[in-house]
Amino acid sequence: KLLFVGQEFKRKGLSRAKDIVALARSIGYRLELDVYGTPDLSGVPEFRGFDWINFKGWEKDLRWKEYDALLHPALIEPFGMVVAEARQHGLPVLCSENVGATDLGFKNMEICRLVDPISEWVSKLVTLLDAAKDTGEILWTWDDLANLHLDQVYSRSR
């Protein structure tokens, strides 16, 4: 089972996530994609007819341990707290180079460029799925993110 999280599903790359899973399935991987934080898009032509995409809506607490990897192929993502959350729970991550959290150097993370062919994304996903699971790591917390914004992004003029 794969995980995608994001209310702004276009910017966060849901279309690419669908294409990645579709190609992986076409070569024999029996994967499902659970999508959280978006409306049910199963009636939208781009997402219609894919019985392996499950639109879950909003959940306060994700059951991270039910998943094998997080897909976050964002077009642009200034940070990507979901990446830090996934890694905290030991979930491997496949994301685009446009996710700010990639600068933290998490383990069990594969990074692709948006211009890379979908086959390259699938290859890196397979690498993640074949790797041994880990217990997780904490390199960044919600408090860290809040403090960064308070101290540097929105600091008061003196």
PDB file of C-alpha atoms in Angstrom:
ATOM      1  CA  LYS A   1       0.000   0.000   0.000  1.00  0.00           C
ATOM      2  CA  LEU A   2       1.233   3.435  -0.918  1.00  0.00           C
ATOM      3  CA  LEU A   3       0.285   6.745   0.669  1.00  0.00           C
ATOM      4  CA  PHE A   4      -0.354  10.187  -0.816  1.00  0.00           C
ATOM      5  CA  VAL A   5      -1.292  13.128   1.403  1.00  0.00           C
ATOM      6  CA  GLY A   6      -2.289  16.600   0.320  1.00  0.00           C
ATOM      7  CA  GLN A   7      -5.222  18.929   0.055  1.00  0.00           C
ATOM      8  CA  GLU A   8      -3.577  20.782  -2.827  1.00  0.00           C
ATOM      9  CA  PHE A   9      -3.421  17.572  -4.854  1.00  0.00           C
ATOM     10  CA  LYS A  10      -2.404  19.184  -8.152  1.00  0.00           C
ATOM     11  CA  ARG A  11       0.584  21.010  -6.664  1.00  0.00           C
ATOM     12  CA  LYS A  12       1.535  17.971  -4.585  1.00  0.00           C
ATOM     13  CA  GLY A  13       1.609  15.746  -7.674  1.00  0.00           C
ATOM     14  CA  LEU A  14      -1.339  13.350  -7.392  1.00  0.00           C
ATOM     15  CA  SER A  15      -1.474  12.943 -11.170  1.00  0.00           C
ATOM     16  CA  ARG A  16       2.180  11.834 -11.246  1.00  0.00           C
ATOM     17  CA  ALA A  17       1.610   9.553  -8.238  1.00  0.00           C
ATOM     18  CA  LYS A  18      -1.214   7.873 -10.170  1.00  0.00           C
ATOM     19  CA  ASP A  19       1.055   7.432 -13.203  1.00  0.00           C
ATOM     20  CA  ILE A  20       3.842   5.946 -11.060  1.00  0.00           C
ATOM     21  CA  VAL A  21       1.513   3.391  -9.483  1.00  0.00           C
ATOM     22  CA  ALA A  22      -0.147   2.596 -12.817  1.00  0.00           C
ATOM     23  CA  LEU A  23       3.212   1.790 -14.434  1.00  0.00           C
ATOM     24  CA  ALA A  24       4.359  -0.258 -11.440  1.00  0.00           C
ATOM     25  CA  ARG A  25       1.115  -2.240 -11.583  1.00  0.00           C
ATOM     26  CA  SER A  26       1.534  -2.810 -15.330  1.00  0.00           C
ATOM     27  CA  ILE A  27       4.855  -4.570 -14.682  1.00  0.00           C
ATOM     28  CA  GLY A  28       3.492  -6.820 -11.955  1.00  0.00           C
ATOM     29  CA  TYR A  29       3.501  -4.902  -8.663  1.00  0.00           C
ATOM     30  CA  ARG A  30       0.160  -5.269  -6.880  1.00  0.00           C
ATOM     31  CA  LEU A  31       0.009  -1.801  -5.360  1.00  0.00           C
ATOM     32  CA  GLU A  32      -2.810   0.353  -4.045  1.00  0.00           C
ATOM     33  CA  LEU A  33      -2.703   4.106  -3.506  1.00  0.00           C
ATOM     34  CA  ASP A  34      -4.540   5.600  -0.546  1.00  0.00           C
ATOM     35  CA  VAL A  35      -5.112   9.338  -0.932  1.00  0.00           C
ATOM     36  CA  TYR A  36      -5.754  11.502   2.124  1.00  0.00           C
ATOM     37  CA  GLY A  37      -6.673  15.152   2.411  1.00  0.00           C
ATOM     38  CA  THR A  38      -8.336  15.556  -0.973  1.00  0.00           C
ATOM     39  CA  PRO A  39     -11.955  15.377  -1.996  1.00  0.00           C
ATOM     40  CA  ASP A  40     -13.128  12.144  -3.633  1.00  0.00           C
ATOM     41  CA  LEU A  41     -11.874  12.525  -7.190  1.00  0.00           C
ATOM     42  CA  SER A  42     -12.940   9.085  -8.395  1.00  0.00           C
ATOM     43  CA  GLY A  43     -15.524  10.711 -10.671  1.00  0.00           C
ATOM     44  CA  VAL A  44     -12.997  13.049 -12.296  1.00  0.00           C
ATOM     45  CA  PRO A  45     -12.022  11.650 -15.726  1.00  0.00           C
ATOM     46  CA  GLU A  46      -8.293  11.538 -14.902  1.00  0.00           C
ATOM     47  CA  PHE A  47      -8.939   9.326 -11.850  1.00  0.00           C
ATOM     48  CA  ARG A  48     -12.034   7.416 -12.990  1.00  0.00           C
ATOM     49  CA  GLY A  49     -11.847   3.653 -13.307  1.00  0.00           C
ATOM     50  CA  PHE A  50      -8.819   3.029 -11.110  1.00  0.00           C
ATOM     51  CA  ASP A  51     -10.089   0.619  -8.472  1.00  0.00           C
ATOM     52  CA  TRP A  52      -6.663   0.678  -6.791  1.00  0.00           C
ATOM     53  CA  ILE A  53      -6.918   4.388  -5.884  1.00  0.00           C
ATOM     54  CA  ASN A  54      -8.755   4.888  -2.596  1.00  0.00           C
ATOM     55  CA  PHE A  55      -9.821   8.414  -1.696  1.00  0.00           C
ATOM     56  CA  LYS A  56      -9.907   8.501   2.090  1.00  0.00           C
ATOM     57  CA  GLY A  57     -10.730  12.167   2.739  1.00  0.00           C
ATOM     58  CA  TRP A  58      -9.399  13.863   5.835  1.00  0.00           C
ATOM     59  CA  GLU A  59      -7.961  11.873   8.750  1.00  0.00           C
ATOM     60  CA  LYS A  60      -6.601  13.409  11.914  1.00  0.00           C
ATOM     61  CA  ASP A  61      -4.263  10.512  12.608  1.00  0.00           C
ATOM     62  CA  LEU A  62      -2.879   8.452   9.751  1.00  0.00           C
ATOM     63  CA  ARG A  63      -2.099   4.783  10.344  1.00  0.00           C
ATOM     64  CA  TRP A  64       1.453   5.106   9.033  1.00  0.00           C
ATOM     65  CA  LYS A  65       2.369   1.483   9.765  1.00  0.00           C
ATOM     66  CA  GLU A  66      -0.213   0.260   7.217  1.00  0.00           C
ATOM     67  CA  TYR A  67       1.823   1.702   4.353  1.00  0.00           C
ATOM     68  CA  ASP A  68       4.942   0.685   2.480  1.00  0.00           C
ATOM     69  CA  ALA A  69       5.958   4.120   1.143  1.00  0.00           C
ATOM     70  CA  LEU A  70       4.879   7.749   0.816  1.00  0.00           C
ATOM     71  CA  LEU A  71       4.642   9.236  -2.675  1.00  0.00           C
ATOM     72  CA  HIS A  72       5.189  12.997  -2.747  1.00  0.00           C
ATOM     73  CA  PRO A  73       6.030  13.974  -6.341  1.00  0.00           C
ATOM     74  CA  ALA A  74       5.211  17.651  -5.772  1.00  0.00           C
ATOM     75  CA  LEU A  75       5.505  20.259  -8.484  1.00  0.00           C
ATOM     76  CA  ILE A  76       6.594  22.672  -5.775  1.00  0.00           C
ATOM     77  CA  GLU A  77       6.713  22.128  -2.018  1.00  0.00           C
ATOM     78  CA  PRO A  78       8.567  24.714   0.066  1.00  0.00           C
ATOM     79  CA  PHE A  79       9.083  22.220   2.896  1.00  0.00           C
ATOM     80  CA  GLY A  80       6.851  19.126   2.950  1.00  0.00           C
ATOM     81  CA  MET A  81       6.161  18.310   6.579  1.00  0.00           C
ATOM     82  CA  VAL A  82       4.493  15.060   5.499  1.00  0.00           C
ATOM     83  CA  VAL A  83       7.959  13.820   4.499  1.00  0.00           C
ATOM     84  CA  ALA A  84       9.307  14.429   8.006  1.00  0.00           C
ATOM     85  CA  GLU A  85       6.218  12.776   9.492  1.00  0.00           C
ATOM     86  CA  ALA A  86       6.564   9.737   7.250  1.00  0.00           C
ATOM     87  CA  ARG A  87      10.231   9.318   8.118  1.00  0.00           C
ATOM     88  CA  GLN A  88       9.458   9.701  11.826  1.00  0.00           C
ATOM     89  CA  HIS A  89       7.233   6.633  11.459  1.00  0.00           C
ATOM     90  CA  GLY A  90       9.810   4.691   9.438  1.00  0.00           C
ATOM     91  CA  LEU A  91       7.973   5.055   6.133  1.00  0.00           C
ATOM     92  CA  PRO A  92      10.218   5.279   3.045  1.00  0.00           C
ATOM     93  CA  VAL A  93       9.607   8.317   0.816  1.00  0.00           C
ATOM     94  CA  LEU A  94       9.690   8.861  -2.941  1.00  0.00           C
ATOM     95  CA  CYS A  95       9.502  12.551  -3.747  1.00  0.00           C
ATOM     96  CA  SER A  96      10.453  15.165  -6.284  1.00  0.00           C
ATOM     97  CA  GLU A  97      13.524  17.343  -6.096  1.00  0.00           C
ATOM     98  CA  ASN A  98      11.124  20.240  -5.513  1.00  0.00           C
ATOM     99  CA  VAL A  99      10.388  19.221  -1.913  1.00  0.00           C
ATOM    100  CA  GLY A 100      12.311  21.359   0.570  1.00  0.00           C
ATOM    101  CA  ALA A 101      12.554  18.551   3.138  1.00  0.00           C
ATOM    102  CA  THR A 102      14.936  16.703   0.813  1.00  0.00           C
ATOM    103  CA  ASP A 103      17.672  19.072   2.034  1.00  0.00           C
ATOM    104  CA  LEU A 104      17.567  17.429   5.481  1.00  0.00           C
ATOM    105  CA  GLY A 105      19.155  14.222   4.191  1.00  0.00           C
ATOM    106  CA  PHE A 106      16.662  11.648   5.424  1.00  0.00           C
ATOM    107  CA  LYS A 107      17.510   7.958   5.041  1.00  0.00           C
ATOM    108  CA  ASN A 108      15.190   5.732   2.981  1.00  0.00           C
ATOM    109  CA  MET A 109      14.252   8.559   0.664  1.00  0.00           C
ATOM    110  CA  GLU A 110      14.551   8.513  -3.104  1.00  0.00           C
ATOM    111  CA  ILE A 111      14.393  11.744  -5.082  1.00  0.00           C
ATOM    112  CA  CYS A 112      13.476  12.207  -8.736  1.00  0.00           C
ATOM    113  CA  ARG A 113      13.342  15.193 -11.027  1.00  0.00           C
ATOM    114  CA  LEU A 114       9.995  16.090 -12.558  1.00  0.00           C
ATOM    115  CA  VAL A 115      11.565  15.684 -15.999  1.00  0.00           C
ATOM    116  CA  ASP A 116      12.599  12.084 -15.236  1.00  0.00           C
ATOM    117  CA  PRO A 117      10.546   9.456 -17.051  1.00  0.00           C
ATOM    118  CA  ILE A 118       7.917   7.666 -14.975  1.00  0.00           C
ATOM    119  CA  SER A 119       9.977   4.489 -15.383  1.00  0.00           C
ATOM    120  CA  GLU A 120      12.775   6.132 -13.346  1.00  0.00           C
ATOM    121  CA  TRP A 121      10.272   6.974 -10.590  1.00  0.00           C
ATOM    122  CA  VAL A 122       9.079   3.358 -10.600  1.00  0.00           C
ATOM    123  CA  SER A 123      12.653   2.072 -10.432  1.00  0.00           C
ATOM    124  CA  LYS A 124      13.336   4.205  -7.351  1.00  0.00           C
ATOM    125  CA  LEU A 125      10.009   3.167  -5.806  1.00  0.00           C
ATOM    126  CA  VAL A 126      10.947  -0.499  -6.248  1.00  0.00           C
ATOM    127  CA  THR A 127      14.299   0.224  -4.565  1.00  0.00           C
ATOM    128  CA  LEU A 128      12.425   1.646  -1.573  1.00  0.00           C
ATOM    129  CA  LEU A 129       9.943  -1.224  -1.441  1.00  0.00           C
ATOM    130  CA  ASP A 130      12.761  -3.799  -1.563  1.00  0.00           C
ATOM    131  CA  ALA A 131      14.806  -2.103   1.176  1.00  0.00           C
ATOM    132  CA  ALA A 132      14.639  -3.206   4.784  1.00  0.00           C
ATOM    133  CA  LYS A 133      12.206  -1.225   6.914  1.00  0.00           C
ATOM    134  CA  ASP A 134      13.617   1.010   9.613  1.00  0.00           C
ATOM    135  CA  THR A 135      12.312   2.351  12.893  1.00  0.00           C
ATOM    136  CA  GLY A 136      12.222   5.936  11.684  1.00  0.00           C
ATOM    137  CA  GLU A 137      14.151   9.076  12.321  1.00  0.00           C
ATOM    138  CA  ILE A 138      13.370  12.534  13.615  1.00  0.00           C
ATOM    139  CA  LEU A 139      15.315  15.308  11.917  1.00  0.00           C
ATOM    140  CA  TRP A 140      12.552  17.922  11.980  1.00  0.00           C
ATOM    141  CA  THR A 141       9.419  18.402  14.092  1.00  0.00           C
ATOM    142  CA  TRP A 142       6.343  20.607  13.902  1.00  0.00           C
ATOM    143  CA  ASP A 143       7.901  22.730  16.661  1.00  0.00           C
ATOM    144  CA  ASP A 144      11.052  23.133  14.551  1.00  0.00           C
ATOM    145  CA  LEU A 145       8.949  24.278  11.602  1.00  0.00           C
ATOM    146  CA  ALA A 146       6.955  26.736  13.738  1.00  0.00           C
ATOM    147  CA  ASN A 147      10.119  28.158  15.289  1.00  0.00           C
ATOM    148  CA  LEU A 148      11.750  28.615  11.882  1.00  0.00           C
ATOM    149  CA  HIS A 149       8.768  30.662  10.737  1.00  0.00           C
ATOM    150  CA  LEU A 150       8.631  32.691  13.943  1.00  0.00           C
ATOM    151  CA  ASP A 151      12.348  33.367  14.061  1.00  0.00           C
ATOM    152  CA  GLN A 152      13.272  33.748  10.402  1.00  0.00           C
ATOM    153  CA  VAL A 153      10.313  33.909   8.054  1.00  0.00           C
ATOM    154  CA  TYR A 154       7.975  36.160  10.029  1.00  0.00           C
ATOM    155  CA  SER A 155      10.407  37.786  12.459  1.00  0.00           C
ATOM    156  CA  ARG A 156       9.373  41.186  13.774  1.00  0.00           C
ATOM    157  CA  SER A 157      11.209  44.277  12.675  1.00  0.00           C
ATOM    158  CA  ARG A 158      13.122  45.907  15.483  1.00  0.00           C
TER     159      ARG A 158
END
